[in-house]
Amino acid sequence: MRRPGRGPRPADDHGRLNVDGGRPVEVAMDVDLDVADLHPAVDDPALNSMNFLNEVAQRYPAAVSLAAGRPYEEFFDVADLHRHLETFRAHLVDDLGYGPEQVHRTLFQYGRTKGIIHDLVARNLAVDERITVDPESIVVTVGCQEAMLLVLRALRAGPRDVLLAVAPTYVGLTGAARLVDLPVRPVAGGPTGIDLADLREQVRRARAEGLRPRACYVMPDFANPSGTSIDLADRRRLLDLAAEEDLLLIEDNPYGLFHADGAQRVPTLKALDTGRRVVYLGSFAKTVLPGARVGYLVADQRVRDSDGTVGPLADQLAKIKSMVTVNTSAIAQAVVGGALLAHGGSLVAANVRERAAYARNLRHLVAGLERRFPAPSPVSWNVPAGGFFAVLTVPFPVDDALLRRSAQEYGVLWTPMAHFYDDTAPVAALRLSISAVTCEQIDVGLDRLAALIADELARAAAPAALA
Ligand SMILES: Cc1ncc(COP(=O)(O)O)c(C=O)c1O
C-alpha cells in the first residue's frame, strides 16, 4: 500500500542528513513504508552513528583521519591469507587426524554453530591471558559485534530488564541493545575507567524502580572511546561488587594486547573471575584482520535448561546464533585459526610489530599535543596506557556540524565524543585515533586540528573583544 511521504527531510538534531554519496537527497513523496512503522532502533541515533561517520570520511577522502579505529593496513599481506588457510588445513590433518573428506566438509560445508576454532581460541586465551576455559564455553561469532547481540538478546528476558554500561560507551553496544529493546543506563567511567560507587548506586536505583539490571558492560583495557584502563585493585573490587550485587559483567577486550611502551599488562576480569561472573567478548579484528569478521564470546555461566540438564550459557547463545548467522564462515575461521597456529596460539607474539607501531603512534600523538597546546592551555587530553584512542577536551561543544567543518575546511577527521553518550547533552570533547595513520599523518592531522581549535577559541572570544 502506498502512503504519502513526509517530503524532503532536513538535517536532524545531530546534523545528519538523508544522504546519497554525501549529498542530501529528497525522500520520494510516493513511499511504501514509513520508518515510524519499523522497529524504533532503525531510526535511533545509535544506529545512525557509524553511517554518519563513514559518510563524512567518504565525502572528504583527502582529509587526514584521526577518526578511524581500524588497524594499520601496511602490515596486511594477501600471501598471509593463503598461508593461514594452509596452516589450518595441515592442522586438521596432522593434529586432528582428519581425512580428505572431513577436511573438505570442515572447510566447505555448513559447520558447528559454536565454531570450529574453539579449541584454538581456548588455547590463545590460556597462552596470552591466562584464562582457563572449557572450549565448550566458547562461541565463535561473526565479529565481536555478533557476540554482543547474542548476549544482550539472551539477557533481555522481559520489559523490566536493563543493561548498565560504563559511559562513554562503544556505540556498537548501544546499537545492539536497541535492537533487542534493552534500555542502557550509564555508569560513570571517569579517569579510573569505572566509578564503583556509581555502579552500586545505579544497580540499587534500578532495583528501587522495579527494574532488573542484568549486567554491566565494561572495557577494562584501553577503552573505546575513552582510552582509560581499570587498575588491578579496582578490577578485584568490581568483581567483588558484582558478586555482592549478583550482577553479571560483560567484558569487551579488543585492544588488550596493545599496551604502550613501559606499561604492564593487567589481568583481564575473566582471568580474575573465580565465580563465573564475567561473560568475555573477544575480537580478532585488531589482532588478526577485520575482513575475516571473526570474534568470539566466553560464556561459562551454568544454565539449567527446561529439561533439567545443565550446560554453559554458551549453549543457549548458540541457539540464538543458529537463527542469526547459522555459523561463522568456516573459511574466515580457518584464516584466523591458521594465524593462531602460526604463533603457537599467541597473538601477543603475532602482534609484536603492530604493538610497537601503535605504541609509537600514541607516544607521537601525546608529544604532538604537548607541543601544540603547551600549558597553560584550555585544551587537555588523557594519556592512555595503550590502545588506539585518546580524548581531547576543549572549552566548546563538539558536534557533528563542527566535524563536517573540520573535514571540509581544515582537512582533518576525528570523532565527536557525543556519539558515545546515550543522550543529547553537549559534549566538549573529541576522540583521536592513532591506529590507521603514520607519524607524519599524525603531525599533519594535529596541525590542522590545532588550527581549527585556535579558530574556534578566537570565535568564542570575539564578542567579548568587540564589546
Ligand atoms: C570496543 C569494541 N568492541 C567491539 C568492536 C567490534 O569488533 P568486531 O569488529 O570484532 O565486530 C569494536 C570495534 O571497533 C570495539 O571498538
CSV table of N, CA, C and O and ligand atoms in Angstrom, one decimal, residues 143-145 148 170 217 219 224 252 254-255 283 285-286 293, ligand 1:
chain,number,residue,atom,x,y,z
A,143,GLY,N,32.4,-11.6,14.1
A,143,GLY,CA,32.9,-10.4,14.8
A,143,GLY,C,32.4,-10.3,16.3
A,143,GLY,O,31.4,-11.0,16.6
A,144,CYS,N,33.0,-9.5,17.0
A,144,CYS,CA,32.6,-9.3,18.4
A,144,CYS,C,31.2,-8.7,18.4
A,144,CYS,O,30.4,-8.9,19.4
A,145,GLN,N,30.8,-8.0,17.3
A,145,GLN,CA,29.5,-7.3,17.3
A,145,GLN,C,28.4,-8.4,17.4
A,145,GLN,O,27.4,-8.2,18.1
A,148,MET,N,28.1,-9.5,21.0
A,148,MET,CA,27.3,-8.6,21.9
A,148,MET,C,25.8,-8.8,21.7
A,148,MET,O,25.0,-8.9,22.6
A,170,TYR,N,31.0,2.3,23.9
A,170,TYR,CA,31.1,1.9,22.5
A,170,TYR,C,29.7,1.9,21.8
A,170,TYR,O,28.8,1.3,22.3
A,217,TYR,N,28.3,-3.6,31.3
A,217,TYR,CA,29.3,-3.7,30.2
A,217,TYR,C,30.5,-2.9,30.5
A,217,TYR,O,30.3,-1.7,30.8
A,219,MET,N,34.9,-2.2,29.6
A,219,MET,CA,36.1,-2.4,28.7
A,219,MET,C,37.3,-2.0,29.6
A,219,MET,O,37.7,-0.9,29.6
A,224,ASN,N,37.5,1.9,24.3
A,224,ASN,CA,37.0,2.7,23.1
A,224,ASN,C,35.6,3.3,23.6
A,224,ASN,O,34.7,2.6,23.9
A,252,ASP,N,34.5,-6.5,27.4
A,252,ASP,CA,34.8,-6.4,26.0
A,252,ASP,C,36.3,-6.1,25.9
A,252,ASP,O,36.7,-5.1,26.5
A,254,PRO,N,38.9,-5.8,22.9
A,254,PRO,CA,39.5,-5.9,21.6
A,254,PRO,C,40.9,-5.3,21.6
A,254,PRO,O,41.7,-5.5,20.6
A,255,TYR,N,41.3,-4.5,22.6
A,255,TYR,CA,42.6,-3.7,22.5
A,255,TYR,C,43.6,-4.1,23.5
A,255,TYR,O,44.7,-3.5,23.6
A,283,SER,N,37.7,-10.2,20.0
A,283,SER,CA,37.6,-9.8,18.6
A,283,SER,C,38.9,-10.1,18.0
A,283,SER,O,40.0,-9.9,18.6
A,285,ALA,N,39.5,-8.7,15.1
A,285,ALA,CA,39.6,-7.6,14.1
A,285,ALA,C,40.9,-6.8,14.2
A,285,ALA,O,41.4,-6.3,13.2
A,286,LYS,N,41.3,-6.6,15.4
A,286,LYS,CA,42.5,-5.7,15.6
A,286,LYS,C,43.8,-6.6,15.7
A,286,LYS,O,44.9,-6.1,15.5
A,293,ARG,N,36.0,-10.9,9.8
A,293,ARG,CA,34.8,-10.8,10.7
A,293,ARG,C,34.7,-12.0,11.6
A,293,ARG,O,33.7,-12.7,11.6
B,1,LIG,C1,35.0,-1.9,22.0
B,1,LIG,C2,34.7,-2.6,20.7
B,1,LIG,N1,34.0,-3.7,20.8
B,1,LIG,C3,33.7,-4.4,19.7
B,1,LIG,C4,34.2,-4.0,18.5
B,1,LIG,C5,33.7,-4.8,17.2
B,1,LIG,O1,34.6,-5.8,17.0
B,1,LIG,P1,34.4,-6.7,15.6
B,1,LIG,O2,35.0,-5.9,14.5
B,1,LIG,O3,35.1,-7.9,16.0
B,1,LIG,O4,32.9,-6.9,15.5
B,1,LIG,C6,34.9,-2.8,18.3
B,1,LIG,C7,35.4,-2.4,17.0
B,1,LIG,O5,35.9,-1.3,16.8
B,1,LIG,C8,35.2,-2.1,19.5
B,1,LIG,O6,35.9,-1.0,19.5
